CSV table of C-alpha atoms and ligand atoms in Angstrom, one decimal:
chain,number,residue,atom,x,y,z
A,1,GLU,CA,-71.9,30.0,-31.3
A,2,VAL,CA,-68.8,32.1,-30.6
A,3,VAL,CA,-69.3,34.5,-27.7
A,4,VAL,CA,-66.8,37.3,-27.2
A,5,VAL,CA,-66.8,39.4,-24.0
A,6,GLY,CA,-64.6,42.5,-24.5
A,7,SER,CA,-64.0,45.9,-25.7
A,8,CYS,CA,-65.2,48.3,-28.4
A,9,MET,CA,-63.1,51.3,-29.2
A,10,THR,CA,-63.6,54.0,-31.8
A,11,ASP,CA,-60.2,54.7,-33.4
A,12,LEU,CA,-59.6,58.4,-34.2
A,13,VAL,CA,-56.7,58.4,-36.6
A,14,SER,CA,-54.7,61.4,-37.8
A,15,LEU,CA,-52.0,61.0,-40.4
A,16,THR,CA,-49.2,63.6,-40.2
A,17,THR,CA,-45.7,64.1,-41.6
A,18,ARG,CA,-44.2,64.0,-38.0
A,19,LEU,CA,-45.4,63.7,-34.5
A,20,PRO,CA,-46.2,66.9,-32.6
A,21,ARG,CA,-44.1,68.0,-29.6
A,22,ALA,CA,-45.7,68.9,-26.3
A,23,GLY,CA,-47.6,72.2,-26.7
A,24,GLU,CA,-47.3,72.2,-30.4
A,25,THR,CA,-50.0,72.3,-33.0
A,26,ILE,CA,-49.3,70.8,-36.4
A,27,LEU,CA,-51.3,70.2,-39.5
A,28,GLY,CA,-52.2,66.6,-40.5
A,29,GLN,CA,-52.8,65.3,-44.0
A,30,LYS,CA,-55.7,63.0,-43.3
A,31,PHE,CA,-58.2,61.9,-40.7
A,32,PHE,CA,-60.4,58.9,-40.4
A,33,ILE,CA,-62.5,57.0,-37.9
A,34,GLY,CA,-62.2,53.3,-37.6
A,35,PHE,CA,-63.8,50.6,-35.5
A,36,GLY,CA,-61.5,48.9,-33.1
A,37,GLY,CA,-61.2,47.4,-29.6
A,38,LYS,CA,-59.8,43.9,-29.3
A,39,GLY,CA,-63.1,42.3,-28.3
A,40,ALA,CA,-65.0,43.7,-31.2
A,41,ASN,CA,-62.2,43.0,-33.7
A,42,GLN,CA,-62.0,39.3,-32.7
A,43,CYS,CA,-65.8,39.0,-32.9
A,44,VAL,CA,-65.9,40.7,-36.3
A,45,GLN,CA,-63.2,38.3,-37.7
A,46,SER,CA,-65.1,35.3,-36.4
A,47,ALA,CA,-68.4,36.5,-37.9
A,48,ARG,CA,-66.8,37.2,-41.3
A,49,LEU,CA,-65.7,33.6,-41.5
A,50,GLY,CA,-69.3,32.5,-40.9
A,51,ALA,CA,-69.6,32.1,-37.2
A,52,LYS,CA,-72.8,32.9,-35.3
A,53,THR,CA,-71.5,35.4,-32.9
A,54,SER,CA,-72.5,37.5,-29.9
A,55,LEU,CA,-70.5,40.4,-28.5
A,56,ILE,CA,-71.0,41.2,-24.8
A,57,CYS,CA,-69.6,44.7,-24.3
A,58,LYS,CA,-70.5,48.3,-23.2
A,59,VAL,CA,-70.4,51.5,-25.3
A,60,GLY,CA,-71.6,55.0,-24.5
A,61,LYS,CA,-75.0,56.5,-25.2
A,62,ASP,CA,-73.3,58.7,-27.7
A,63,SER,CA,-72.8,58.9,-31.5
A,64,PHE,CA,-69.7,56.7,-31.4
A,65,GLY,CA,-71.7,54.1,-29.4
A,66,ASN,CA,-74.6,54.3,-31.9
A,67,ASP,CA,-72.3,53.9,-34.8
A,68,TYR,CA,-70.5,51.0,-33.2
A,69,VAL,CA,-73.8,49.1,-32.7
A,70,GLU,CA,-74.6,49.7,-36.4
A,71,ASN,CA,-71.2,48.4,-37.3
A,72,LEU,CA,-71.7,45.2,-35.3
A,73,LYS,CA,-75.1,44.6,-36.9
A,74,LYS,CA,-73.6,45.1,-40.3
A,75,ASN,CA,-71.2,42.3,-39.5
A,76,GLY,CA,-74.0,40.0,-38.5
A,77,ILE,CA,-73.1,40.0,-34.8
A,78,SER,CA,-75.8,39.7,-32.2
A,79,THR,CA,-76.0,43.0,-30.2
A,80,ALA,CA,-78.5,41.7,-27.7
A,81,PHE,CA,-75.9,42.2,-25.0
A,82,VAL,CA,-74.3,45.3,-26.2
A,83,GLY,CA,-75.0,47.8,-23.4
A,84,GLN,CA,-75.2,51.6,-23.9
A,85,THR,CA,-74.4,53.6,-20.8
A,86,ALA,CA,-74.9,57.3,-20.1
A,87,ASP,CA,-72.2,57.2,-17.4
A,88,ALA,CA,-69.2,57.1,-19.7
A,89,ALA,CA,-68.2,57.7,-23.3
A,90,THR,CA,-67.6,55.0,-25.8
A,91,GLY,CA,-64.0,53.9,-25.6
A,92,THR,CA,-61.6,55.7,-27.9
A,93,ALA,CA,-58.1,55.3,-29.2
A,94,SER,CA,-56.7,58.6,-30.4
A,95,ILE,CA,-53.9,57.7,-32.8
A,96,ILE,CA,-51.4,59.9,-34.6
A,97,VAL,CA,-49.3,58.2,-37.3
A,98,ASP,CA,-46.3,59.9,-38.9
A,99,SER,CA,-45.0,59.4,-42.4
A,100,GLU,CA,-42.5,56.8,-41.1
A,101,GLY,CA,-45.3,54.8,-39.6
A,102,GLN,CA,-44.3,55.7,-36.0
A,103,ASN,CA,-47.3,56.4,-33.8
A,104,VAL,CA,-48.5,57.8,-30.5
A,105,ILE,CA,-51.7,56.5,-29.0
A,106,VAL,CA,-54.0,57.5,-26.2
A,107,ILE,CA,-56.6,55.0,-25.2
A,108,VAL,CA,-59.6,56.1,-23.0
A,109,PRO,CA,-61.4,52.9,-22.1
A,110,GLY,CA,-64.6,54.8,-21.0
A,111,ALA,CA,-67.7,52.6,-21.1
A,112,ASN,CA,-65.6,49.4,-21.5
A,113,LEU,CA,-64.6,49.6,-17.9
A,114,LEU,CA,-68.3,49.7,-16.8
A,115,LEU,CA,-69.0,46.3,-18.2
A,116,ASN,CA,-69.8,44.4,-14.9
A,117,SER,CA,-71.0,41.2,-13.2
A,118,GLU,CA,-74.6,42.3,-13.6
A,119,ASP,CA,-74.1,42.5,-17.4
A,120,LEU,CA,-72.6,39.0,-17.4
A,121,LYS,CA,-75.6,37.7,-15.4
A,122,LYS,CA,-78.0,39.0,-18.0
A,123,ALA,CA,-76.0,37.3,-20.7
A,124,SER,CA,-75.3,34.1,-18.7
A,125,ASP,CA,-77.5,32.0,-21.0
A,126,VAL,CA,-75.5,32.8,-24.1
A,127,ILE,CA,-72.2,32.5,-22.3
A,128,CYS,CA,-73.1,29.1,-20.9
A,129,LYS,CA,-74.5,27.7,-24.1
A,130,ALA,CA,-71.6,28.9,-26.3
A,131,LYS,CA,-69.2,26.6,-28.1
A,132,VAL,CA,-66.3,28.9,-27.4
A,133,VAL,CA,-66.0,32.0,-25.2
A,134,VAL,CA,-63.3,34.5,-25.9
A,135,CYS,CA,-62.0,37.3,-23.7
A,136,GLN,CA,-59.1,39.8,-23.4
A,137,LEU,CA,-58.0,42.5,-20.9
A,138,GLU,CA,-59.4,45.7,-22.4
A,139,ILE,CA,-62.2,45.4,-19.9
A,140,THR,CA,-62.0,45.1,-16.1
A,141,PRO,CA,-59.7,42.0,-15.6
A,142,ALA,CA,-62.0,40.7,-12.8
A,143,VAL,CA,-64.9,40.7,-15.3
A,144,SER,CA,-62.9,38.7,-17.8
A,145,LEU,CA,-61.9,36.2,-15.2
A,146,GLU,CA,-65.5,35.8,-14.2
A,147,VAL,CA,-66.4,35.1,-17.8
A,148,LEU,CA,-63.8,32.3,-18.0
A,149,LYS,CA,-65.1,30.8,-14.7
A,150,MET,CA,-68.7,30.9,-16.0
A,151,ALA,CA,-67.7,29.2,-19.2
A,152,ARG,CA,-65.6,26.6,-17.5
A,153,ALA,CA,-68.3,25.7,-15.0
A,154,ASN,CA,-70.6,25.0,-18.0
A,155,GLY,CA,-68.1,23.0,-20.1
A,156,VAL,CA,-67.6,25.9,-22.6
A,157,LYS,CA,-64.2,26.1,-24.3
A,158,THR,CA,-62.3,29.2,-23.2
A,159,LEU,CA,-59.9,31.2,-25.4
A,160,PHE,CA,-58.1,33.9,-23.5
A,161,ASN,CA,-56.0,36.6,-25.1
A,162,PRO,CA,-54.1,38.4,-22.3
A,163,ALA,CA,-53.9,41.8,-24.1
A,164,PRO,CA,-52.9,44.3,-23.1
A,165,ALA,CA,-50.6,42.3,-20.9
A,166,LEU,CA,-50.5,42.7,-17.1
A,167,ALA,CA,-47.2,41.8,-15.4
A,168,ASP,CA,-49.1,40.5,-12.4
A,169,LEU,CA,-51.9,38.6,-14.1
A,170,ASP,CA,-54.0,36.6,-11.6
A,171,PRO,CA,-52.8,33.0,-11.8
A,172,GLN,CA,-56.5,31.9,-12.2
A,173,PHE,CA,-56.4,33.2,-15.8
A,174,TYR,CA,-54.0,30.4,-16.7
A,175,THR,CA,-56.0,27.6,-14.9
A,176,HIS,CA,-59.2,28.8,-16.5
A,177,SER,CA,-57.8,29.0,-20.1
A,178,ASP,CA,-58.2,26.1,-22.5
A,179,ILE,CA,-56.3,28.1,-25.0
A,180,PHE,CA,-54.0,31.0,-23.9
A,181,CYS,CA,-53.0,33.0,-26.9
A,182,CYS,CA,-50.6,35.9,-26.7
A,183,ASN,CA,-48.0,37.8,-28.9
A,184,GLU,CA,-44.3,38.1,-28.2
A,185,THR,CA,-44.6,41.4,-26.3
A,186,GLU,CA,-47.3,40.0,-24.0
A,187,ALA,CA,-45.3,36.8,-23.5
A,188,GLU,CA,-42.3,38.9,-22.4
A,189,ILE,CA,-44.4,41.0,-20.0
A,190,LEU,CA,-45.9,37.8,-18.5
A,191,THR,CA,-42.6,35.8,-18.2
A,192,GLY,CA,-39.9,38.5,-18.1
A,193,ILE,CA,-38.2,36.7,-21.0
A,194,PRO,CA,-37.7,38.6,-24.3
A,195,VAL,CA,-38.8,36.6,-27.3
A,196,GLY,CA,-36.1,37.1,-30.0
A,197,ASN,CA,-36.3,33.7,-31.8
A,198,LEU,CA,-38.2,30.5,-32.1
A,199,GLU,CA,-36.3,28.9,-29.2
A,200,ASP,CA,-37.3,31.7,-26.9
A,201,ALA,CA,-40.9,31.4,-28.1
A,202,GLY,CA,-40.8,27.7,-27.2
A,203,LYS,CA,-39.3,28.5,-23.8
A,204,VAL,CA,-41.9,31.1,-22.9
A,205,GLY,CA,-44.7,28.9,-24.2
A,206,ARG,CA,-43.6,26.1,-21.9
A,207,MET,CA,-43.4,28.5,-18.9
A,208,LEU,CA,-46.9,29.8,-19.6
A,209,LEU,CA,-48.2,26.2,-20.1
A,210,GLU,CA,-46.7,25.2,-16.7
A,211,ARG,CA,-48.9,27.9,-15.1
A,212,GLY,CA,-51.9,25.7,-15.8
A,213,CYS,CA,-53.4,26.3,-19.2
A,214,LYS,CA,-54.1,23.4,-21.6
A,215,LEU,CA,-52.6,25.0,-24.7
A,216,VAL,CA,-50.5,28.0,-25.3
A,217,ILE,CA,-50.1,29.8,-28.6
A,218,VAL,CA,-47.5,32.6,-29.0
A,219,THR,CA,-48.0,34.5,-32.2
A,220,LEU,CA,-44.8,35.7,-33.9
A,221,GLY,CA,-45.9,38.1,-36.6
A,222,ALA,CA,-44.4,37.1,-40.0
A,223,GLU,CA,-43.1,33.9,-38.4
A,224,GLY,CA,-46.6,32.6,-37.6
A,225,CYS,CA,-46.9,30.9,-34.2
A,226,MET,CA,-45.4,28.6,-31.6
A,227,MET,CA,-47.8,26.2,-30.0
A,228,ILE,CA,-47.4,23.9,-27.0
A,229,SER,CA,-50.0,21.9,-25.1
A,230,VAL,CA,-50.4,19.5,-22.3
A,231,GLU,CA,-50.9,16.7,-24.8
A,232,GLU,CA,-47.9,17.7,-27.0
A,233,PRO,CA,-45.4,19.4,-24.6
A,234,ILE,CA,-42.8,19.9,-27.3
A,235,PRO,CA,-43.1,23.4,-28.8
A,236,LYS,CA,-44.3,23.2,-32.4
A,237,HIS,CA,-43.7,26.0,-34.9
A,238,VAL,CA,-46.5,26.7,-37.3
A,239,PRO,CA,-45.2,29.1,-39.9
A,240,ALA,CA,-47.3,31.8,-41.7
A,241,GLY,CA,-47.1,32.1,-45.5
A,242,LYS,CA,-44.9,34.8,-47.0
A,243,VAL,CA,-46.9,37.8,-47.8
A,244,ARG,CA,-46.2,41.5,-48.5
A,245,ALA,CA,-47.3,43.2,-45.3
A,246,MET,CA,-49.0,46.5,-45.7
A,247,ASP,CA,-50.6,47.2,-42.3
A,248,THR,CA,-50.2,44.7,-39.4
A,249,THR,CA,-52.5,46.5,-36.9
A,250,GLY,CA,-55.1,44.1,-35.6
A,251,ALA,CA,-53.4,41.0,-37.0
A,252,GLY,CA,-53.4,39.4,-33.6
A,253,ASP,CA,-57.1,40.0,-33.3
A,254,SER,CA,-57.8,38.5,-36.7
A,255,PHE,CA,-55.8,35.4,-35.6
A,256,VAL,CA,-57.8,35.0,-32.3
A,257,GLY,CA,-61.1,35.6,-34.1
A,258,ALA,CA,-60.3,33.0,-36.7
A,259,LEU,CA,-59.1,30.5,-34.1
A,260,ALA,CA,-62.4,30.9,-32.2
A,261,PHE,CA,-64.3,30.2,-35.4
A,262,TYR,CA,-62.3,26.9,-36.0
A,263,LEU,CA,-62.7,25.8,-32.4
A,264,ALA,CA,-66.4,26.3,-32.5
A,265,TYR,CA,-67.2,25.0,-36.0
A,266,TYR,CA,-64.4,22.4,-36.7
A,267,PRO,CA,-63.7,21.1,-33.2
A,268,ARG,CA,-62.3,17.9,-34.6
A,269,LEU,CA,-59.7,19.5,-36.8
A,270,PRO,CA,-56.2,18.9,-35.4
A,271,MET,CA,-55.1,21.9,-33.5
A,272,GLU,CA,-52.1,22.5,-35.8
A,273,GLU,CA,-54.4,22.8,-38.7
A,274,MET,CA,-56.7,25.3,-36.9
A,275,VAL,CA,-53.6,27.3,-36.1
A,276,ARG,CA,-52.3,27.1,-39.7
A,277,ASN,CA,-55.7,28.2,-41.1
A,278,SER,CA,-55.8,31.1,-38.5
A,279,ASN,CA,-52.3,32.1,-39.6
A,280,TYR,CA,-53.6,32.2,-43.2
A,281,VAL,CA,-56.6,34.4,-42.3
A,282,ALA,CA,-54.4,36.8,-40.2
A,283,SER,CA,-51.8,37.0,-43.0
A,284,VAL,CA,-54.6,38.1,-45.4
A,285,SER,CA,-55.5,40.9,-42.9
A,286,VAL,CA,-52.0,42.3,-43.0
A,287,GLN,CA,-52.1,42.8,-46.7
A,288,ALA,CA,-54.8,45.6,-46.5
A,289,ALA,CA,-55.0,48.9,-44.6
A,290,GLY,CA,-56.8,49.4,-41.3
A,291,THR,CA,-58.0,47.0,-38.6
A,292,GLN,CA,-61.5,45.6,-39.2
A,293,SER,CA,-61.5,46.9,-42.7
A,294,SER,CA,-58.6,44.5,-43.5
A,295,TYR,CA,-60.3,41.4,-42.1
A,296,PRO,CA,-61.3,38.9,-44.9
A,297,TYR,CA,-64.7,37.4,-45.4
A,298,ARG,CA,-65.2,33.7,-46.0
A,299,LYS,CA,-66.1,34.2,-49.6
A,300,ASP,CA,-62.7,35.9,-50.3
A,301,LEU,CA,-60.7,33.0,-48.8
A,302,PRO,CA,-59.7,29.7,-50.4
A,303,GLN,CA,-62.4,27.1,-50.0
A,304,ASN,CA,-60.0,24.5,-48.6
A,305,LEU,CA,-60.0,26.6,-45.4
A,306,PHE,CA,-63.6,25.5,-44.7
B,401,LIG,P1,-50.1,41.3,-32.9
B,401,LIG,O1,-51.0,41.9,-33.9
B,401,LIG,O2,-50.8,41.0,-31.6
B,401,LIG,O3,-48.8,42.0,-32.7
B,401,LIG,P2,-48.6,39.3,-34.4
B,401,LIG,O4,-47.8,40.4,-35.0
B,401,LIG,O5,-47.9,38.2,-33.7
B,401,LIG,O6,-49.8,39.8,-33.4
B,401,LIG,O7,-49.5,38.7,-35.6
B,401,LIG,C1,-50.5,37.8,-35.4
B,401,LIG,C2,-50.6,36.8,-36.5
B,401,LIG,O8,-50.8,37.6,-37.8
B,401,LIG,C3,-49.4,36.0,-36.8
B,401,LIG,O9,-49.4,34.9,-36.0
B,401,LIG,C4,-49.5,35.7,-38.3
B,401,LIG,O10,-50.4,34.6,-38.5
B,401,LIG,C5,-50.1,37.0,-38.8
B,401,LIG,N1,-49.1,37.9,-39.3
B,401,LIG,C6,-48.7,39.0,-38.7
B,401,LIG,N2,-47.7,39.7,-39.4
B,401,LIG,C7,-47.6,38.9,-40.5
B,401,LIG,C8,-46.7,39.0,-41.7
B,401,LIG,N3,-45.9,40.0,-41.8
B,401,LIG,N4,-46.8,38.0,-42.6
B,401,LIG,C9,-47.7,37.0,-42.5
B,401,LIG,N5,-48.5,36.9,-41.4
B,401,LIG,C10,-48.4,37.8,-40.4
């Protein structure tokens, strides 16, 4: 089983011709609500590839929270450890996108920040019996670290995605990550080194590896990924296929979710192949609009991926 401990966010998206200025009211052309949050996104992608999944998270006792639980169920995700609290609203991301694709975003984490140690204790059985545990930083960082520690203590593989990045990430996150997977921006925040090319990606990968993880993957958008591990300490570029990108939001989460699936269900596959397959899954997600709405299902993917 793949267990994800992380966030759920309701995306409130308005499409406009331009972004409003302070104090200004403008008319938009379209509005839609989407399901997001890195934790949930990653879990949904894993589930759509066929993984048995549990999401450990917290939403509000409100209509967005109710709808989110329904969404998870529709994706076949176990919601036994999805808490609903009356003390905060479901996390939201209010997003305005203009005709050029520029956006402004306000995230209110709400209930996500109320996920706590008590909740982890209640879920400790599923966490400790998982094949792979995945977490990110859209919940209280100390809670994510506790998850990694619980998993480690029980021999469960840990996949950590340090997003959104924290410049002063607790060093224990590295030592408790079997796989540390970040994008270029996150890599830059963590190391202070901008990633402009493959060589930089290899360099930051090595720096992150030296902080104590077993394997580092830096995702590079259309370029795929750079991977480096304790066993193979020479950075290895794993390119993504050429596709016509339509909407890359949530591509990183599609990648992480796919990787969790391969780690749990094809543990003997060479890492490079897992990464290549995950690139493929994520590259399909960029060819359709939206976040979870763009994530492919197993039945829509080439059978040689399974
Ligand atoms: P994030 O969504 O966190 O910014 P990236 O942009 O690095 O993450 O994308 C994550 C993964 O999605 C990449 O490693 C790649 O597999 C896939 N991907 C993203 N953009 C493209 C693209 N334009 N063409 C093909 N694959 C892509």
